[in-house]
Structure formats: C-alpha cells, structure tokens
Coordinates of C-alpha atoms in Angstrom, one line a residue:
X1 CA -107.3 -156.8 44.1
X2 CA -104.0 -158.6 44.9
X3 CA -101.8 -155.5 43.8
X4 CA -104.3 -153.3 46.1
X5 CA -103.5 -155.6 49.0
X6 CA -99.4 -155.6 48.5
X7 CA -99.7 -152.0 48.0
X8 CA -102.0 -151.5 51.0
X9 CA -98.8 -153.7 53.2
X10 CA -95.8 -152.0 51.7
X11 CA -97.5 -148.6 53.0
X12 CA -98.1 -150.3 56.4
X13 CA -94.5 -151.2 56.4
X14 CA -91.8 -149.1 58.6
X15 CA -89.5 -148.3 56.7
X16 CA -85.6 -148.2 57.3
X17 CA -82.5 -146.9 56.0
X18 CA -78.9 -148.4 56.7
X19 CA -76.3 -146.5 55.3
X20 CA -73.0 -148.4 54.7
X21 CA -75.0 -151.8 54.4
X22 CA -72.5 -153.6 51.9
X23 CA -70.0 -153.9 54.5
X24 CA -69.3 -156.2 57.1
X25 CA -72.2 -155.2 59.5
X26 CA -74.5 -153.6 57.4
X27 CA -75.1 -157.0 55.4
X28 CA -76.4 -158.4 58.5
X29 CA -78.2 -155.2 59.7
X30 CA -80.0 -155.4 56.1
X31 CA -80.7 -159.0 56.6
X32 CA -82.4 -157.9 59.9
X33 CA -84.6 -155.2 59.2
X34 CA -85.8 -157.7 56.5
X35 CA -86.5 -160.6 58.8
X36 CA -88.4 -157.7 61.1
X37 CA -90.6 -157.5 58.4
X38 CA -89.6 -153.7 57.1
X39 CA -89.6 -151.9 54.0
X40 CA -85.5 -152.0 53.6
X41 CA -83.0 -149.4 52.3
X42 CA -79.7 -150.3 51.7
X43 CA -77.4 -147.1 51.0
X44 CA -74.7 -148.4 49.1
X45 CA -72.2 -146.5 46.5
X46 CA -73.5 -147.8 43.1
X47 CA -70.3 -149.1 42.9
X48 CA -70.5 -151.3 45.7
X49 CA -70.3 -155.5 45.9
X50 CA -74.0 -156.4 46.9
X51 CA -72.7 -160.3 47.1
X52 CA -74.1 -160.1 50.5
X53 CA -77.2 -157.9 49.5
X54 CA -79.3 -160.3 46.7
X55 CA -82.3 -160.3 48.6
X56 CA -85.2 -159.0 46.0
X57 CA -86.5 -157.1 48.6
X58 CA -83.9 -154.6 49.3
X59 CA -84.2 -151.1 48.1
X60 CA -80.7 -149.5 47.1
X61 CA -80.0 -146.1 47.7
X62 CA -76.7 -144.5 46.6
X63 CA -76.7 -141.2 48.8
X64 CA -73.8 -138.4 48.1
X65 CA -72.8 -137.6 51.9
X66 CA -70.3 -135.6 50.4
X67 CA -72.4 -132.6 48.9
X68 CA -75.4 -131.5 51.5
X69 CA -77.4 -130.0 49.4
X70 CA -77.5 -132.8 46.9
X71 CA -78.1 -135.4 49.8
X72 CA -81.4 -133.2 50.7
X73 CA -82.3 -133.0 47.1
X74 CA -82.4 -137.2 47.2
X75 CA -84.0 -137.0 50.6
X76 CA -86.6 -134.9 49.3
X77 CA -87.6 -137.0 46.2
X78 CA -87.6 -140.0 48.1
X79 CA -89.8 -138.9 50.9
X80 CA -92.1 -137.6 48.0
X81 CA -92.0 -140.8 46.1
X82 CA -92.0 -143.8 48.6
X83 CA -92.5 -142.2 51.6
X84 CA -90.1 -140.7 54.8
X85 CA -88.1 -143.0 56.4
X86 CA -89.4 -144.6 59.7
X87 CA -86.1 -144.9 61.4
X88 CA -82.1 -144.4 60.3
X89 CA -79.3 -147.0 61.2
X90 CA -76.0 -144.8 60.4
X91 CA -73.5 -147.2 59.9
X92 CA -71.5 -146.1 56.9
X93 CA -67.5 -145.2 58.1
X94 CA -63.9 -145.8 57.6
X95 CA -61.6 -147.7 59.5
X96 CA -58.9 -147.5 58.1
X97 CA -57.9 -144.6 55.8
X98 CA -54.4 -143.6 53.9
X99 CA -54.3 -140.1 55.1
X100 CA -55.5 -139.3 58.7
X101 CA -57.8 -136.7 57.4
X102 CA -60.4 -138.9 55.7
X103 CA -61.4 -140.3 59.3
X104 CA -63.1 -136.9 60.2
X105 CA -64.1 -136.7 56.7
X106 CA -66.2 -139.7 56.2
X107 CA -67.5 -140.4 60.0
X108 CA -67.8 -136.7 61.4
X109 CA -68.1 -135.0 58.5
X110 CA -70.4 -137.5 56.7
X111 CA -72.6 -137.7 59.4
X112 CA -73.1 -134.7 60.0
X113 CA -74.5 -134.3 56.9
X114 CA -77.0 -136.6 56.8
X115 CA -78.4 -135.5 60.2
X116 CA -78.1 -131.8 58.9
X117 CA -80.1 -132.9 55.6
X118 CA -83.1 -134.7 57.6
X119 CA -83.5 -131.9 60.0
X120 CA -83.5 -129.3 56.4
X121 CA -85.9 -131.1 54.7
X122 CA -88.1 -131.7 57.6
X123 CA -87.8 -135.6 57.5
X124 CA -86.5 -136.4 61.1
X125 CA -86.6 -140.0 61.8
X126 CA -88.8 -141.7 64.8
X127 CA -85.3 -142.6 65.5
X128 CA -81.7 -142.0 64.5
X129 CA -79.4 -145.1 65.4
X130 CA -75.2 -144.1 64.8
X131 CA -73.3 -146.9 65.2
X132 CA -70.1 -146.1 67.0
X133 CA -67.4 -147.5 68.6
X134 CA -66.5 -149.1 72.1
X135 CA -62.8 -147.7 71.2
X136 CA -63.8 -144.2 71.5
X137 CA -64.8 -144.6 74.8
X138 CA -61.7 -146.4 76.6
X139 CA -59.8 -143.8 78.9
X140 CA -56.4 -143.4 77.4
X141 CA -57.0 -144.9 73.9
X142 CA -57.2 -142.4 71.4
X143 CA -56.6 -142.8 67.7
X144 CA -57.7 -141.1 64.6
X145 CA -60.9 -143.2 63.9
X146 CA -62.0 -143.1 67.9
X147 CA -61.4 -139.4 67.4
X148 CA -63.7 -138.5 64.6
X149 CA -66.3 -141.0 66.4
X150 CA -66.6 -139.2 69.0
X151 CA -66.9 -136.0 67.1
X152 CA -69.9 -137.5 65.4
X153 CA -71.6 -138.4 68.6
X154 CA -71.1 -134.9 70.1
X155 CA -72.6 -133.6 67.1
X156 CA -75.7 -135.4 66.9
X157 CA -75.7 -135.2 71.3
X158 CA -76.4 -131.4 70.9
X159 CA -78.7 -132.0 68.6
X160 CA -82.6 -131.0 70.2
X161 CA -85.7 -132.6 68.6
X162 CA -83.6 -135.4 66.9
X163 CA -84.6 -138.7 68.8
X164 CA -81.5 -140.4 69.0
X165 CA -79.6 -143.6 70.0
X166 CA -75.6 -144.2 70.2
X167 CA -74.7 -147.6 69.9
X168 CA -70.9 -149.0 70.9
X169 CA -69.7 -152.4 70.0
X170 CA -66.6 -154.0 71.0
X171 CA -64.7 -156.2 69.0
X172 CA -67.1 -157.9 66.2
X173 CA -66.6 -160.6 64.7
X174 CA -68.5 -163.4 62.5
X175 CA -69.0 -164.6 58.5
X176 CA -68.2 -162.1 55.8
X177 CA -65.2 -160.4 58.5
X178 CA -61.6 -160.1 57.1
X179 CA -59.6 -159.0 60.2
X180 CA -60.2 -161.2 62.8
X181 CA -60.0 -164.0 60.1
X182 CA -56.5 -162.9 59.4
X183 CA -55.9 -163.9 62.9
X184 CA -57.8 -167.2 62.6
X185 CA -55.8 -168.4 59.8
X186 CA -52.8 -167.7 61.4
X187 CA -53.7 -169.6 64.2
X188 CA -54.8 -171.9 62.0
X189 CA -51.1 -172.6 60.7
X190 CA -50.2 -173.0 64.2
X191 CA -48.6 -169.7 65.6
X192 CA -50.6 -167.8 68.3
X193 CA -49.2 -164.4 67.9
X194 CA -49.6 -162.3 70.9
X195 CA -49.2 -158.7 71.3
X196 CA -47.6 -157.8 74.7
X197 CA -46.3 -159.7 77.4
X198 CA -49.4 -158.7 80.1
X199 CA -52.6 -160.5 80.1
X200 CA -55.7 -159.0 77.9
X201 CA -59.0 -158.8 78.7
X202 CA -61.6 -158.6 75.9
X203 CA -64.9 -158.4 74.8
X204 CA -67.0 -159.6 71.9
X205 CA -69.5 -159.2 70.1
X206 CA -71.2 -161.7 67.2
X207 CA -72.4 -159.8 64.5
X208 CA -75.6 -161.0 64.6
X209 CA -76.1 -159.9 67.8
X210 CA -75.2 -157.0 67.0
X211 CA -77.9 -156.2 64.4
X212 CA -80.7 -157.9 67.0
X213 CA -79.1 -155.3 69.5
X214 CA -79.6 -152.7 66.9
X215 CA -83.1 -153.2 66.4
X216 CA -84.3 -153.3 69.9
X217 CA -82.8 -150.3 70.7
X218 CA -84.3 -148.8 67.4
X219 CA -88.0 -150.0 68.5
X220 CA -87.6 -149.7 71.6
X221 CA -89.1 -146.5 73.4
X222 CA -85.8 -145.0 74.5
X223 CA -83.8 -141.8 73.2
X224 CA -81.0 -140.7 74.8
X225 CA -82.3 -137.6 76.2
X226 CA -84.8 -139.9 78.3
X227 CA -82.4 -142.2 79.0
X228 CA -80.3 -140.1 82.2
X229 CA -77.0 -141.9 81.6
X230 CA -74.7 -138.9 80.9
X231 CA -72.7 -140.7 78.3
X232 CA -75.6 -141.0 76.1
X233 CA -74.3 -143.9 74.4
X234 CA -74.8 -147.9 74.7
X235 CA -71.8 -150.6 75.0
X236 CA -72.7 -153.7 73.2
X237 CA -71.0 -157.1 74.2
X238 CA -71.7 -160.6 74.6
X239 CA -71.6 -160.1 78.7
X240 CA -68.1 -161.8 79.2
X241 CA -65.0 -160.7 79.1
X242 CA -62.2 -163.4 77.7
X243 CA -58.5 -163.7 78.9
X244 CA -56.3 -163.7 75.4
X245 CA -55.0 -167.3 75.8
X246 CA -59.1 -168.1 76.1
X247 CA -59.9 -166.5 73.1
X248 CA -56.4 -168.6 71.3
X249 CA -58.1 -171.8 72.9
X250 CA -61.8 -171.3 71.7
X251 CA -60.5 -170.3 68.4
X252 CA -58.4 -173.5 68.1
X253 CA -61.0 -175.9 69.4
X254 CA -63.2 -174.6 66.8
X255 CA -60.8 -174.7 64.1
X256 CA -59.7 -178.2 64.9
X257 CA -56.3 -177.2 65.6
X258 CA -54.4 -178.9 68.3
X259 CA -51.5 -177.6 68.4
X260 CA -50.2 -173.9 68.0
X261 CA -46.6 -172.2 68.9
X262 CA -47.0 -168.9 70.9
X263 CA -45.0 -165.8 69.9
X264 CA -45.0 -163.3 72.4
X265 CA -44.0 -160.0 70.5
X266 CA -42.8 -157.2 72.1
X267 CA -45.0 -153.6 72.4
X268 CA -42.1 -151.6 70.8
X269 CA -41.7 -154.4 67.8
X270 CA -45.3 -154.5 66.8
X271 CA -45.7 -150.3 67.0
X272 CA -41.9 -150.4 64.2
X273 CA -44.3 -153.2 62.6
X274 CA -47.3 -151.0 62.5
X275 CA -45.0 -147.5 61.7
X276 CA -43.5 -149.7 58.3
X277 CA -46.4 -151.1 57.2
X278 CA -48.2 -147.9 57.6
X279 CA -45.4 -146.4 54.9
X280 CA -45.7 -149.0 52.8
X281 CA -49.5 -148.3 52.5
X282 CA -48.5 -145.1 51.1
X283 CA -46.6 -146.8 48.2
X284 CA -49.4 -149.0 47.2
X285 CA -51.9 -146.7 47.8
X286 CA -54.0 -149.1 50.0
X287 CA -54.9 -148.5 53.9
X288 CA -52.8 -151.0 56.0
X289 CA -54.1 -153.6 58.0
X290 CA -51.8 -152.8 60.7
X291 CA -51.0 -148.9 61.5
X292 CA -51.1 -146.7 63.9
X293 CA -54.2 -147.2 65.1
X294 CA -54.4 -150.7 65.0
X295 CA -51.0 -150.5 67.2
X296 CA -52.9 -148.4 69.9
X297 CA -55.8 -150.9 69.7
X298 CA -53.5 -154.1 70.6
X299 CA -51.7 -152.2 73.1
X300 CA -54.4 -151.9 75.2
X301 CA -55.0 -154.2 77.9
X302 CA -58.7 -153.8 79.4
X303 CA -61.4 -154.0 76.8
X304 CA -64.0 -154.5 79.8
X305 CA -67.1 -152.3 79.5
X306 CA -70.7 -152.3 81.2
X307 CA -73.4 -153.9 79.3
X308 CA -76.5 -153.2 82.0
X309 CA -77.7 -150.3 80.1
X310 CA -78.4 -151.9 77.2
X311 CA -79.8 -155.1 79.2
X312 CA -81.9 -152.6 81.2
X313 CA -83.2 -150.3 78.2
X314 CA -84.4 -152.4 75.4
X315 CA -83.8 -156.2 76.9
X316 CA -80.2 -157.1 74.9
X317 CA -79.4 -160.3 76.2
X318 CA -76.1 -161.7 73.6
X319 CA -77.4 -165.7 71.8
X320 CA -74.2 -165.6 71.4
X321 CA -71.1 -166.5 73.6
X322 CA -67.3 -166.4 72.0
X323 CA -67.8 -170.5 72.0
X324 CA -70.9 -170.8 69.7
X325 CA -69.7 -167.6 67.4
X326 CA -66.8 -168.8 66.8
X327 CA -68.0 -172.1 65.9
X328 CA -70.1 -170.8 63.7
X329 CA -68.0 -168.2 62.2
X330 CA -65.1 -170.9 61.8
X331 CA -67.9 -172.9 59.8
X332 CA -68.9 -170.6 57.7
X333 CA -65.2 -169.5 56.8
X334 CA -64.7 -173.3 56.1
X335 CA -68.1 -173.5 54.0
X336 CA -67.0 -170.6 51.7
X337 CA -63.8 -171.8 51.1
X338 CA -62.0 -168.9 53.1
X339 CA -59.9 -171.7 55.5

C-alpha cells in the first residue's frame, strides 16, 4: 500500500528541469525546486562535481546540447519513462571561455537546441525560464558573453506557442561563489582595489533570492507575450543600488576588517591587466578571471536597473539586502574554510 501511495505523490509532483545545476546558481535553484516540493532534474555533465547536489532526491540528467537530434532522442525516453517535464529553468552557460566563439556556442547555440528539441518532440513546457543576464541589457556595454545572451533571448522571443519567461540578474553573489570571493579576500588582506576614479553604482543580487525569484516567476501565471513590456525580459535585484565605497564598507564590517588601503587603478591599467592576462590564458589553456569582458564589466559605471516588473508580476520582494548577504556569505566562506 505504502509504495502505491509514494507512487501515487511522485505522479502528483511537477516536475522540473535545471540545466547547468552543478554550478554556482543551479545548486541553489536545485535546492529550491526541492524545498517547493517538486520532482527535481538536475542536468549535469556526468562528469560534473555534485558536492553541492547530495540530496537523494535529485534526479541527474546528463543532456548532449551539442547534437539535436540526440538531445530529442533523451527527451523522448524520458517523457515516455517518467513523464514530460512540468516546467524548464535554462541555466546552463559560459562565462568565461578561451576562444570567443564558445560564447555563441554554448549559450545561443545550446539553447537553441533545447528549445528546438521540446518543440520536435512535442514536449513544450508549461513554462520555459532562461536565465540571462542584466549585462546584456546595459546601453553601451557589449561583450562577447552579453552578445550571445541576447542572441538566445531573441531566439526563444520569436518563438510562438512557447510560454516563456526571461530572467536578468545583476551582480550575484553568495556561498559556493568564486569571483566576488576573490575580491573579499583581497579586501580581507587589507587593499580595496578599485577600478576607475568615478563613483559606481551597483546592484545585487543574493543567490537565494535569486532562485525564490525564479520560482515565482515560473508558477506564476505570466509569459512574456502577456506581459506588454516590450523587452520581454525581468531585472532581478535586491531593490538598492550601492555606491562602491558602500559595498568596500559592508564587505569589511562583515569580514571583521577594520582597516583597508584603497588603490585607485587607472581604466587604461586594468584593460593592459585584462589584455595580458587574457594571453596568458591561452598558454595555460584556462579562461582568465580577468579579460576582455570582465574589463568592459568594471568599466561601467551605472549598474542601476528597474526592478517593478518583477515586483508587479509575480510579487519578488529581495529577503535579502547587501548587509545580511554579505553577512551571511562572509560566514559561510569562514565556515568552509575558504577565508
């Protein structure tokens, strides 16, 4: 009778797929979907760390975005053997890449793939959730990985009969992240490094927020082609925007740190930075923490974005301010041994 029951609930369950969800995000948009009580997919490469991902709950898929036709063929069997899946978080990407190319590769490319292959095999989601960036939106930023963003929203924007929801984070941060922490323990050794000599202004956003965000807007009853915002996409933040010496003094204060010497570096040293490391990536074979990209992304000023459609939508209010994430995030860093 008992195994009757559990199978009876698992069939009740909505099901989800994240793709990408042994990275940074996707841990905590797996850890989400589970605490909302669904049937959980985590798309992973088979040779991917599941430190983050030990939950016996979680089912692993390894999809091949790569070939189309293979990707259907998994779609196929798994639709026929567990079931279609309810709803799709698309959060699988790059970064950072060696060669340029790979950017259009894995999040155009990639994507379109996967959208391609649900529509084929007839297993459209109730919803389709691409997480994007808030860097392919800001006028006058354009890099390579903003770039093949954008061509991956277009895509799936002219897409008809393919509900649909486009979500853009700024800057997030929180446990498990590695380039933001770089910058904590720097501080941490007491030099603030700035980039620039003119005031930033930036946003935030906690990661967990983020997956709560993710999940409203999933279950909530909007698509973008109801929605009548002509961007089609949402900007997710904590509501506030921080001056750059705010966010140095929150991360201090949370570190402990009472002291720190500020290095104001120069636009044109930090781009030569960013050019050399950049070529010395292509001598270790490993994409570079600062390039190009990552040059373009300090260099801009105004990270300011509007946050009302998502409040307005599906009810995203941030738990989260830069104060309590940090805290948090500085704690966990500490806990694990990582500061």
């Amino acid at each position: 009778m008992d195994s009757v029951v559990a199978d009876s609930t698992r069939k009740s369950l909505k099901k989800v797929l994240i793709t990408g969800a042994s990275g940074f995000i996707g841990s905590f948009l797996v850890e989400q979907a589970l605490s909302e009580g669904m049937e959980t997919y985590a798309g992973i490469r088979k040779s991917s760390n599941k430190e983050y991902l030990q939950d016996a709950r979680i089912r692993f898929v390894d999809l091949n975005f790569a070939d189309k036709e293979r990707l259907k063929q998994q779609i196929t069997d798994q639709a026929t053997e567990h079931g279609a899946w309810d709803y799709v978080i698309h959060n699988a990407g790059v970064t950072k890449c060696l060669n340029p190319t790979d950017f259009d590769r894995v999040n155009y490319l990639y994507t379109k793939h996967l959208i391609e292959a649900l529509q084929e095999t007839g297993n459209v989601p109730k919803k389709f959730l691409l997480m994007s960036s808030l860097s392919a939106h800001k006028d006058g930023l354009q890099t390579a990985y903003g770039d093949s963003k954008l061509k991956a929203e277009a895509f799936l924007k002219a897409q008809s009969n393919f509900p649909h929801l486009i979500l853009c984070p700024t800057g997030v941060y929180g446990p498990r992240e590695k380039d933001y922490f770089l910058m904590l323990k720097t501080i941490q050794k007491g030099l603030d490094v700035v980039a620039g000599f003119e005031p930033q202004h930036l946003t935030f956003i906690y990661v967990k927020d983020l997956a709560r965000a993710a999940f409203l807007a999933l279950q909530s009853p909007h698509i973008n082609a109801q929605d009548g915002f002509e961007t089609h996409h949402y900007t997710i933040t904590d509501g506030h925007v921080y001056l750059d010496e705010e966010y140095t003094a929150i991360a201090k204060k949370a570190l402990g740190q009472k002291y720190s010497l500020k290095i104001r570096v120069p636009l044109a040293v930090l781009k030569l930075v960013c050019q050399i490391s950049e070529e010395a990536a292509k001598l270790t074979k490993k994409p570079a923490t600062l390039n190009s990209d990552k040059y373009k992304i300090m260099a801009q000023r105004d990270w300011t974005c509007d946050i009302s459609p998502a409040e307005t939508n599906f009810g995203f209010r941030a738990d989260y301010d830069l104060t309590r994430g940090m805290t948090e995030c500085v704690a966990w860093y500490k806990a694990n041994k990582w500061l």
